[in-house]
């Protein structure tokens, strides 16, 4: 059957077609609001890098001359020098200079050692990125006729004569006799006892051998140590002679056997019997 459309005529002359679709009053569904994405957390600010320092160490002797091959140990925050605590270490060059790099600006303990000088232990504070520190070492190696003070014993020593020869008195040397004459002054406030055990000879060319005086020959020396020791009162200077029997090939240095081990380079004449 054919489709029929009904025509409806309403009041006011408006015409509508039945069965046709027109505008409707249905509302469109509301869109749900989109969820807001959380704002990203701010990235943490990078910590400022600690400034480091380059430090130049200069090592001199008491005459202001550079000391080469001095070993410098740098220890963080002070304290005694141990392998675990050492921040850096090195040796001075021919100009007496050692440069340490990338040190934190901090407090450090410094130890400086050299076989011919008294060790130094000190503390420094590094406050800038470029610093220079100078240290003075006291020599422990002396020449004949050069006076030096042995702090551990409160005495001043000057070696005035050194003689060598194969015989002395009735005795012949097993090697060669080395006789030494020195002047010793008590610079302290109490008497001191000086014995043979204070003196040794070592080979200036190296080696571990240590030679002790021949106390039995003291009787033949005009100023030999009589008995076990010689007592020197404060302010008194006395002459003391000692003699050693050492191998002829040894180049002798007199060593004062204290913690510091002062050394005198001997220039020997001929020992006459």
PDB file of C-alpha atoms in Angstrom:
ATOM      1  CA  UNK A   1       0.000   0.000   0.000  1.00  0.00           C
ATOM      2  CA  UNK A   2       1.353   3.340  -0.914  1.00  0.00           C
ATOM      3  CA  UNK A   3       2.545   5.648   1.813  1.00  0.00           C
ATOM      4  CA  UNK A   4       0.133   8.340   2.746  1.00  0.00           C
ATOM      5  CA  UNK A   5       0.887  11.483   4.457  1.00  0.00           C
ATOM      6  CA  UNK A   6      -1.701  13.253   6.523  1.00  0.00           C
ATOM      7  CA  UNK A   7      -1.820  16.969   6.227  1.00  0.00           C
ATOM      8  CA  UNK A   8      -2.877  18.669   9.400  1.00  0.00           C
ATOM      9  CA  UNK A   9      -4.058  22.204   9.266  1.00  0.00           C
ATOM     10  CA  UNK A  10      -4.021  23.848  12.590  1.00  0.00           C
ATOM     11  CA  UNK A  11      -5.049  27.131  13.897  1.00  0.00           C
ATOM     12  CA  UNK A  12      -3.196  30.038  12.559  1.00  0.00           C
ATOM     13  CA  UNK A  13      -2.752  28.364   9.226  1.00  0.00           C
ATOM     14  CA  UNK A  14       0.354  26.482  10.088  1.00  0.00           C
ATOM     15  CA  UNK A  15       0.904  23.298   8.245  1.00  0.00           C
ATOM     16  CA  UNK A  16       2.676  20.249   9.596  1.00  0.00           C
ATOM     17  CA  UNK A  17       3.412  16.938   8.027  1.00  0.00           C
ATOM     18  CA  UNK A  18       2.520  13.978  10.163  1.00  0.00           C
ATOM     19  CA  UNK A  19       5.169  11.316  10.283  1.00  0.00           C
ATOM     20  CA  UNK A  20       7.994  13.710   9.458  1.00  0.00           C
ATOM     21  CA  UNK A  21      10.828  14.355  11.740  1.00  0.00           C
ATOM     22  CA  UNK A  22      11.466  17.906  12.782  1.00  0.00           C
ATOM     23  CA  UNK A  23      13.452  19.817  15.393  1.00  0.00           C
ATOM     24  CA  UNK A  24      13.058  18.402  18.858  1.00  0.00           C
ATOM     25  CA  UNK A  25      13.564  19.857  22.258  1.00  0.00           C
ATOM     26  CA  UNK A  26      15.792  16.968  23.445  1.00  0.00           C
ATOM     27  CA  UNK A  27      19.005  18.325  25.048  1.00  0.00           C
ATOM     28  CA  UNK A  28      22.352  16.887  24.081  1.00  0.00           C
ATOM     29  CA  UNK A  29      24.124  15.013  26.953  1.00  0.00           C
ATOM     30  CA  UNK A  30      26.573  17.156  28.892  1.00  0.00           C
ATOM     31  CA  UNK A  31      30.243  16.396  28.342  1.00  0.00           C
ATOM     32  CA  UNK A  32      32.095  15.388  31.486  1.00  0.00           C
ATOM     33  CA  UNK A  33      34.907  17.828  32.361  1.00  0.00           C
ATOM     34  CA  UNK A  34      38.365  16.620  31.541  1.00  0.00           C
ATOM     35  CA  UNK A  35      40.569  15.805  34.533  1.00  0.00           C
ATOM     36  CA  UNK A  36      43.359  18.306  34.978  1.00  0.00           C
ATOM     37  CA  UNK A  37      46.841  16.833  34.808  1.00  0.00           C
ATOM     38  CA  UNK A  38      48.870  17.448  37.995  1.00  0.00           C
ATOM     39  CA  UNK A  39      51.541  20.054  37.657  1.00  0.00           C
ATOM     40  CA  UNK A  40      55.033  18.499  37.465  1.00  0.00           C
ATOM     41  CA  UNK A  41      57.083  18.786  40.630  1.00  0.00           C
ATOM     42  CA  UNK A  42      59.893  21.286  40.300  1.00  0.00           C
ATOM     43  CA  UNK A  43      63.304  19.707  39.761  1.00  0.00           C
ATOM     44  CA  UNK A  44      65.625  20.114  42.768  1.00  0.00           C
ATOM     45  CA  UNK A  45      68.209  22.811  42.353  1.00  0.00           C
ATOM     46  CA  UNK A  46      71.704  21.367  41.870  1.00  0.00           C
ATOM     47  CA  UNK A  47      73.927  21.683  44.914  1.00  0.00           C
ATOM     48  CA  UNK A  48      76.656  24.245  44.400  1.00  0.00           C
ATOM     49  CA  UNK A  49      80.014  22.655  43.668  1.00  0.00           C
ATOM     50  CA  UNK A  50      82.571  23.058  46.415  1.00  0.00           C
ATOM     51  CA  UNK A  51      85.461  25.239  45.368  1.00  0.00           C
ATOM     52  CA  UNK A  52      88.818  23.531  45.339  1.00  0.00           C
ATOM     53  CA  UNK A  53      92.236  25.046  45.728  1.00  0.00           C
ATOM     54  CA  UNK A  54      95.644  24.794  44.113  1.00  0.00           C
ATOM     55  CA  UNK A  55      98.297  25.232  46.779  1.00  0.00           C
ATOM     56  CA  UNK A  56     102.003  25.853  46.204  1.00  0.00           C
ATOM     57  CA  UNK A  57     104.292  24.618  48.980  1.00  0.00           C
ATOM     58  CA  UNK A  58     107.824  26.009  49.183  1.00  0.00           C
ATOM     59  CA  UNK A  59     110.421  24.348  51.420  1.00  0.00           C
ATOM     60  CA  UNK A  60     113.622  26.166  52.370  1.00  0.00           C
ATOM     61  CA  UNK A  61     116.454  25.686  54.824  1.00  0.00           C
ATOM     62  CA  UNK A  62     117.249  28.231  57.523  1.00  0.00           C
ATOM     63  CA  UNK A  63     119.487  30.085  55.051  1.00  0.00           C
ATOM     64  CA  UNK A  64     116.567  30.588  52.648  1.00  0.00           C
ATOM     65  CA  UNK A  65     117.911  28.052  50.141  1.00  0.00           C
ATOM     66  CA  UNK A  66     115.486  25.619  48.451  1.00  0.00           C
ATOM     67  CA  UNK A  67     115.299  22.068  49.795  1.00  0.00           C
ATOM     68  CA  UNK A  68     114.606  19.516  47.060  1.00  0.00           C
ATOM     69  CA  UNK A  69     113.221  15.989  47.615  1.00  0.00           C
ATOM     70  CA  UNK A  70     111.403  17.015  50.802  1.00  0.00           C
ATOM     71  CA  UNK A  71     108.360  14.749  51.205  1.00  0.00           C
ATOM     72  CA  UNK A  72     105.109  16.594  51.994  1.00  0.00           C
ATOM     73  CA  UNK A  73     102.116  14.771  53.460  1.00  0.00           C
ATOM     74  CA  UNK A  74      98.767  16.619  53.559  1.00  0.00           C
ATOM     75  CA  UNK A  75      96.179  15.240  55.984  1.00  0.00           C
ATOM     76  CA  UNK A  76      92.525  16.317  56.094  1.00  0.00           C
ATOM     77  CA  UNK A  77      91.258  18.030  59.273  1.00  0.00           C
ATOM     78  CA  UNK A  78      94.487  17.704  61.221  1.00  0.00           C
ATOM     79  CA  UNK A  79      95.826  14.794  63.201  1.00  0.00           C
ATOM     80  CA  UNK A  80      98.716  12.394  62.963  1.00  0.00           C
ATOM     81  CA  UNK A  81     100.027  11.274  59.608  1.00  0.00           C
ATOM     82  CA  UNK A  82      98.740   7.817  58.677  1.00  0.00           C
ATOM     83  CA  UNK A  83      98.387   6.162  55.300  1.00  0.00           C
ATOM     84  CA  UNK A  84      94.597   6.102  55.623  1.00  0.00           C
ATOM     85  CA  UNK A  85      94.238   9.817  56.334  1.00  0.00           C
ATOM     86  CA  UNK A  86      96.690  11.186  53.795  1.00  0.00           C
ATOM     87  CA  UNK A  87      94.918  13.348  51.221  1.00  0.00           C
ATOM     88  CA  UNK A  88      97.931  13.774  48.983  1.00  0.00           C
ATOM     89  CA  UNK A  89     101.681  13.538  49.172  1.00  0.00           C
ATOM     90  CA  UNK A  90     104.595  14.438  46.970  1.00  0.00           C
ATOM     91  CA  UNK A  91     108.153  15.722  46.866  1.00  0.00           C
ATOM     92  CA  UNK A  92     109.603  19.149  46.223  1.00  0.00           C
ATOM     93  CA  UNK A  93     111.458  19.812  42.981  1.00  0.00           C
ATOM     94  CA  UNK A  94     114.889  21.418  42.550  1.00  0.00           C
ATOM     95  CA  UNK A  95     113.343  24.790  43.368  1.00  0.00           C
ATOM     96  CA  UNK A  96     111.965  23.457  46.649  1.00  0.00           C
ATOM     97  CA  UNK A  97     108.375  23.626  45.323  1.00  0.00           C
ATOM     98  CA  UNK A  98     105.520  21.111  45.410  1.00  0.00           C
ATOM     99  CA  UNK A  99     102.088  21.968  43.982  1.00  0.00           C
ATOM    100  CA  UNK A 100      98.973  20.233  45.329  1.00  0.00           C
ATOM    101  CA  UNK A 101      95.805  20.523  43.233  1.00  0.00           C
ATOM    102  CA  UNK A 102      92.067  20.121  43.882  1.00  0.00           C
ATOM    103  CA  UNK A 103      92.244  20.458  47.653  1.00  0.00           C
ATOM    104  CA  UNK A 104      89.009  21.349  49.411  1.00  0.00           C
ATOM    105  CA  UNK A 105      89.033  24.651  51.234  1.00  0.00           C
ATOM    106  CA  UNK A 106      89.488  23.210  54.691  1.00  0.00           C
ATOM    107  CA  UNK A 107      91.931  22.737  57.551  1.00  0.00           C
ATOM    108  CA  UNK A 108      94.843  20.363  56.992  1.00  0.00           C
ATOM    109  CA  UNK A 109      97.719  18.921  58.945  1.00  0.00           C
ATOM    110  CA  UNK A 110     101.059  19.072  57.149  1.00  0.00           C
ATOM    111  CA  UNK A 111     104.090  16.847  57.715  1.00  0.00           C
ATOM    112  CA  UNK A 112     107.355  17.586  55.905  1.00  0.00           C
ATOM    113  CA  UNK A 113     110.272  15.159  56.087  1.00  0.00           C
ATOM    114  CA  UNK A 114     113.783  15.119  54.682  1.00  0.00           C
ATOM    115  CA  UNK A 115     116.663  12.850  55.748  1.00  0.00           C
ATOM    116  CA  UNK A 116     119.024  15.800  56.291  1.00  0.00           C
ATOM    117  CA  UNK A 117     116.588  17.998  58.226  1.00  0.00           C
ATOM    118  CA  UNK A 118     114.370  17.988  61.285  1.00  0.00           C
ATOM    119  CA  UNK A 119     110.796  16.942  60.467  1.00  0.00           C
ATOM    120  CA  UNK A 120     108.022  19.551  60.571  1.00  0.00           C
ATOM    121  CA  UNK A 121     104.412  18.989  61.636  1.00  0.00           C
ATOM    122  CA  UNK A 122     102.058  21.950  61.315  1.00  0.00           C
ATOM    123  CA  UNK A 123      98.439  22.916  60.530  1.00  0.00           C
ATOM    124  CA  UNK A 124      97.220  25.217  57.759  1.00  0.00           C
ATOM    125  CA  UNK A 125      93.823  26.626  56.800  1.00  0.00           C
ATOM    126  CA  UNK A 126      93.062  26.888  53.058  1.00  0.00           C
ATOM    127  CA  UNK A 127      90.575  29.683  52.350  1.00  0.00           C
ATOM    128  CA  UNK A 128      91.016  30.546  48.672  1.00  0.00           C
ATOM    129  CA  UNK A 129      91.485  28.755  45.369  1.00  0.00           C
ATOM    130  CA  UNK A 130      95.102  29.862  44.981  1.00  0.00           C
ATOM    131  CA  UNK A 131      97.462  29.816  47.971  1.00  0.00           C
ATOM    132  CA  UNK A 132     101.171  29.682  48.718  1.00  0.00           C
ATOM    133  CA  UNK A 133     102.747  28.381  51.930  1.00  0.00           C
ATOM    134  CA  UNK A 134     106.456  28.421  52.836  1.00  0.00           C
ATOM    135  CA  UNK A 135     108.144  26.195  55.420  1.00  0.00           C
ATOM    136  CA  UNK A 136     111.681  26.355  56.808  1.00  0.00           C
ATOM    137  CA  UNK A 137     113.563  23.156  57.691  1.00  0.00           C
ATOM    138  CA  UNK A 138     116.416  23.013  60.189  1.00  0.00           C
ATOM    139  CA  UNK A 139     119.370  20.995  58.948  1.00  0.00           C
ATOM    140  CA  UNK A 140     120.698  18.049  60.927  1.00  0.00           C
ATOM    141  CA  UNK A 141     123.821  17.715  58.745  1.00  0.00           C
ATOM    142  CA  UNK A 142     126.769  19.859  59.777  1.00  0.00           C
ATOM    143  CA  UNK A 143     130.370  20.431  58.801  1.00  0.00           C
ATOM    144  CA  UNK A 144     133.313  20.334  61.122  1.00  0.00           C
ATOM    145  CA  UNK A 145     133.819  23.558  63.128  1.00  0.00           C
ATOM    146  CA  UNK A 146     130.067  24.224  62.773  1.00  0.00           C
ATOM    147  CA  UNK A 147     128.309  24.374  66.144  1.00  0.00           C
ATOM    148  CA  UNK A 148     124.835  22.935  66.669  1.00  0.00           C
ATOM    149  CA  UNK A 149     122.543  22.369  69.629  1.00  0.00           C
ATOM    150  CA  UNK A 150     121.237  18.900  70.464  1.00  0.00           C
ATOM    151  CA  UNK A 151     117.905  19.827  72.034  1.00  0.00           C
ATOM    152  CA  UNK A 152     117.270  16.379  73.499  1.00  0.00           C
ATOM    153  CA  UNK A 153     120.447  16.630  75.609  1.00  0.00           C
ATOM    154  CA  UNK A 154     120.708  20.437  76.143  1.00  0.00           C
ATOM    155  CA  UNK A 155     124.242  20.452  74.734  1.00  0.00           C
ATOM    156  CA  UNK A 156     126.039  22.320  71.966  1.00  0.00           C
ATOM    157  CA  UNK A 157     128.587  20.329  69.963  1.00  0.00           C
ATOM    158  CA  UNK A 158     131.437  21.465  67.732  1.00  0.00           C
ATOM    159  CA  UNK A 159     133.660  18.859  66.050  1.00  0.00           C
ATOM    160  CA  UNK A 160     137.121  20.401  65.815  1.00  0.00           C
ATOM    161  CA  UNK A 161     139.389  17.529  64.709  1.00  0.00           C
ATOM    162  CA  UNK A 162     139.067  14.193  62.885  1.00  0.00           C
ATOM    163  CA  UNK A 163     142.073  11.924  62.292  1.00  0.00           C
ATOM    164  CA  UNK A 164     142.536   8.456  60.716  1.00  0.00           C
ATOM    165  CA  UNK A 165     145.319   5.889  60.995  1.00  0.00           C
ATOM    166  CA  UNK A 166     146.068   2.139  61.245  1.00  0.00           C
ATOM    167  CA  UNK A 167     147.578   2.259  64.726  1.00  0.00           C
ATOM    168  CA  UNK A 168     146.960   4.035  67.987  1.00  0.00           C
ATOM    169  CA  UNK A 169     148.833   3.409  71.235  1.00  0.00           C
ATOM    170  CA  UNK A 170     149.765  -0.255  71.442  1.00  0.00           C
ATOM    171  CA  UNK A 171     146.875  -1.369  69.257  1.00  0.00           C
ATOM    172  CA  UNK A 172     146.558  -1.992  65.557  1.00  0.00           C
ATOM    173  CA  UNK A 173     143.196  -1.400  63.972  1.00  0.00           C
ATOM    174  CA  UNK A 174     141.215  -4.260  62.505  1.00  0.00           C
ATOM    175  CA  UNK A 175     140.218  -1.767  59.840  1.00  0.00           C
ATOM    176  CA  UNK A 176     141.321   1.808  60.475  1.00  0.00           C
ATOM    177  CA  UNK A 177     141.106   4.002  63.561  1.00  0.00           C
ATOM    178  CA  UNK A 178     138.938   7.124  63.341  1.00  0.00           C
ATOM    179  CA  UNK A 179     139.639   9.593  66.141  1.00  0.00           C
ATOM    180  CA  UNK A 180     137.342  12.579  66.769  1.00  0.00           C
ATOM    181  CA  UNK A 181     137.784  15.568  69.062  1.00  0.00           C
ATOM    182  CA  UNK A 182     134.859  17.830  69.919  1.00  0.00           C
ATOM    183  CA  UNK A 183     133.930  20.645  72.255  1.00  0.00           C
ATOM    184  CA  UNK A 184     130.694  20.169  74.175  1.00  0.00           C
ATOM    185  CA  UNK A 185     128.882  22.913  76.112  1.00  0.00           C
ATOM    186  CA  UNK A 186     126.025  22.349  78.545  1.00  0.00           C
ATOM    187  CA  UNK A 187     123.420  24.935  77.475  1.00  0.00           C
ATOM    188  CA  UNK A 188     120.756  23.711  79.913  1.00  0.00           C
ATOM    189  CA  UNK A 189     120.036  24.327  83.590  1.00  0.00           C
ATOM    190  CA  UNK A 190     121.046  20.896  84.906  1.00  0.00           C
ATOM    191  CA  UNK A 191     124.131  18.722  84.650  1.00  0.00           C
ATOM    192  CA  UNK A 192     124.292  16.241  81.758  1.00  0.00           C
ATOM    193  CA  UNK A 193     126.128  12.927  81.471  1.00  0.00           C
ATOM    194  CA  UNK A 194     127.917  12.285  78.166  1.00  0.00           C
ATOM    195  CA  UNK A 195     128.853   8.677  77.380  1.00  0.00           C
ATOM    196  CA  UNK A 196     130.195   6.696  74.445  1.00  0.00           C
ATOM    197  CA  UNK A 197     126.685   5.497  73.608  1.00  0.00           C
ATOM    198  CA  UNK A 198     125.746   9.002  72.425  1.00  0.00           C
ATOM    199  CA  UNK A 199     128.087   8.739  69.429  1.00  0.00           C
ATOM    200  CA  UNK A 200     128.094   6.498  66.349  1.00  0.00           C
ATOM    201  CA  UNK A 201     129.637   6.431  62.884  1.00  0.00           C
ATOM    202  CA  UNK A 202     127.673   5.652  59.731  1.00  0.00           C
ATOM    203  CA  UNK A 203     128.876   5.397  56.148  1.00  0.00           C
ATOM    204  CA  UNK A 204     128.099   8.590  54.247  1.00  0.00           C
ATOM    205  CA  UNK A 205     127.818   6.514  51.063  1.00  0.00           C
ATOM    206  CA  UNK A 206     124.879   4.540  52.447  1.00  0.00           C
ATOM    207  CA  UNK A 207     124.254   1.192  54.065  1.00  0.00           C
ATOM    208  CA  UNK A 208     122.779   0.147  57.399  1.00  0.00           C
ATOM    209  CA  UNK A 209     125.969  -0.521  59.341  1.00  0.00           C
ATOM    210  CA  UNK A 210     126.467   1.421  62.579  1.00  0.00           C
ATOM    211  CA  UNK A 211     129.869   1.656  64.291  1.00  0.00           C
ATOM    212  CA  UNK A 212     130.346   2.288  68.008  1.00  0.00           C
ATOM    213  CA  UNK A 213     133.350   3.873  69.773  1.00  0.00           C
ATOM    214  CA  UNK A 214     136.148   1.719  71.178  1.00  0.00           C
ATOM    215  CA  UNK A 215     135.819   2.613  74.856  1.00  0.00           C
ATOM    216  CA  UNK A 216     138.888   0.519  75.716  1.00  0.00           C
ATOM    217  CA  UNK A 217     141.168   3.026  73.973  1.00  0.00           C
ATOM    218  CA  UNK A 218     139.886   5.942  76.051  1.00  0.00           C
ATOM    219  CA  UNK A 219     142.797   5.476  78.480  1.00  0.00           C
ATOM    220  CA  UNK A 220     145.192   6.538  75.715  1.00  0.00           C
ATOM    221  CA  UNK A 221     143.271   9.703  74.862  1.00  0.00           C
ATOM    222  CA  UNK A 222     144.135  12.948  76.621  1.00  0.00           C
ATOM    223  CA  UNK A 223     140.467  13.945  76.738  1.00  0.00           C
ATOM    224  CA  UNK A 224     138.880  10.523  76.545  1.00  0.00           C
ATOM    225  CA  UNK A 225     135.725   9.676  78.476  1.00  0.00           C
ATOM    226  CA  UNK A 226     136.856   8.112  81.723  1.00  0.00           C
ATOM    227  CA  UNK A 227     134.471   5.505  83.070  1.00  0.00           C
ATOM    228  CA  UNK A 228     130.940   5.193  81.735  1.00  0.00           C
ATOM    229  CA  UNK A 229     130.277   8.909  81.143  1.00  0.00           C
ATOM    230  CA  UNK A 230     131.566  12.427  81.569  1.00  0.00           C
ATOM    231  CA  UNK A 231     129.473  14.840  83.659  1.00  0.00           C
ATOM    232  CA  UNK A 232     129.190  18.432  82.393  1.00  0.00           C
ATOM    233  CA  UNK A 233     127.617  21.112  84.585  1.00  0.00           C
ATOM    234  CA  UNK A 234     125.471  23.990  83.230  1.00  0.00           C
ATOM    235  CA  UNK A 235     127.439  26.628  81.362  1.00  0.00           C
ATOM    236  CA  UNK A 236     130.612  24.486  81.224  1.00  0.00           C
ATOM    237  CA  UNK A 237     132.447  23.650  77.982  1.00  0.00           C
ATOM    238  CA  UNK A 238     134.663  20.579  77.907  1.00  0.00           C
ATOM    239  CA  UNK A 239     136.772  18.788  75.288  1.00  0.00           C
ATOM    240  CA  UNK A 240     135.957  15.141  74.610  1.00  0.00           C
ATOM    241  CA  UNK A 241     137.833  12.692  72.370  1.00  0.00           C
ATOM    242  CA  UNK A 242     136.521   9.355  71.089  1.00  0.00           C
ATOM    243  CA  UNK A 243     137.986   6.725  68.756  1.00  0.00           C
ATOM    244  CA  UNK A 244     136.414   4.124  66.455  1.00  0.00           C
ATOM    245  CA  UNK A 245     137.737   1.030  64.669  1.00  0.00           C
ATOM    246  CA  UNK A 246     135.952   1.012  61.294  1.00  0.00           C
ATOM    247  CA  UNK A 247     136.459  -0.582  57.854  1.00  0.00           C
ATOM    248  CA  UNK A 248     138.967   1.406  55.817  1.00  0.00           C
ATOM    249  CA  UNK A 249     136.523   1.816  52.908  1.00  0.00           C
ATOM    250  CA  UNK A 250     133.884   3.573  55.036  1.00  0.00           C
ATOM    251  CA  UNK A 251     133.351   7.293  54.434  1.00  0.00           C
ATOM    252  CA  UNK A 252     132.582   8.264  58.028  1.00  0.00           C
ATOM    253  CA  UNK A 253     129.880  10.587  59.291  1.00  0.00           C
ATOM    254  CA  UNK A 254     129.657  11.169  63.035  1.00  0.00           C
ATOM    255  CA  UNK A 255     126.074  10.609  64.220  1.00  0.00           C
ATOM    256  CA  UNK A 256     124.637  11.869  67.510  1.00  0.00           C
ATOM    257  CA  UNK A 257     122.370   9.024  68.586  1.00  0.00           C
ATOM    258  CA  UNK A 258     119.210  10.891  69.619  1.00  0.00           C
ATOM    259  CA  UNK A 259     115.731  10.883  68.076  1.00  0.00           C
ATOM    260  CA  UNK A 260     116.855  13.582  65.624  1.00  0.00           C
ATOM    261  CA  UNK A 261     120.170  11.850  64.735  1.00  0.00           C
ATOM    262  CA  UNK A 262     122.319  14.886  64.001  1.00  0.00           C
ATOM    263  CA  UNK A 263     125.137  14.174  61.566  1.00  0.00           C
ATOM    264  CA  UNK A 264     128.616  15.703  61.100  1.00  0.00           C
ATOM    265  CA  UNK A 265     130.500  15.213  57.825  1.00  0.00           C
ATOM    266  CA  UNK A 266     134.072  14.422  58.778  1.00  0.00           C
ATOM    267  CA  UNK A 267     137.168  15.602  56.950  1.00  0.00           C
ATOM    268  CA  UNK A 268     139.968  13.504  58.393  1.00  0.00           C
ATOM    269  CA  UNK A 269     143.651  14.165  58.628  1.00  0.00           C
ATOM    270  CA  UNK A 270     146.310  11.565  59.442  1.00  0.00           C
ATOM    271  CA  UNK A 271     146.252  10.021  62.906  1.00  0.00           C
ATOM    272  CA  UNK A 272     149.793  10.028  64.282  1.00  0.00           C
ATOM    273  CA  UNK A 273     150.641   7.453  66.906  1.00  0.00           C
TER     274      UNK A 273
END
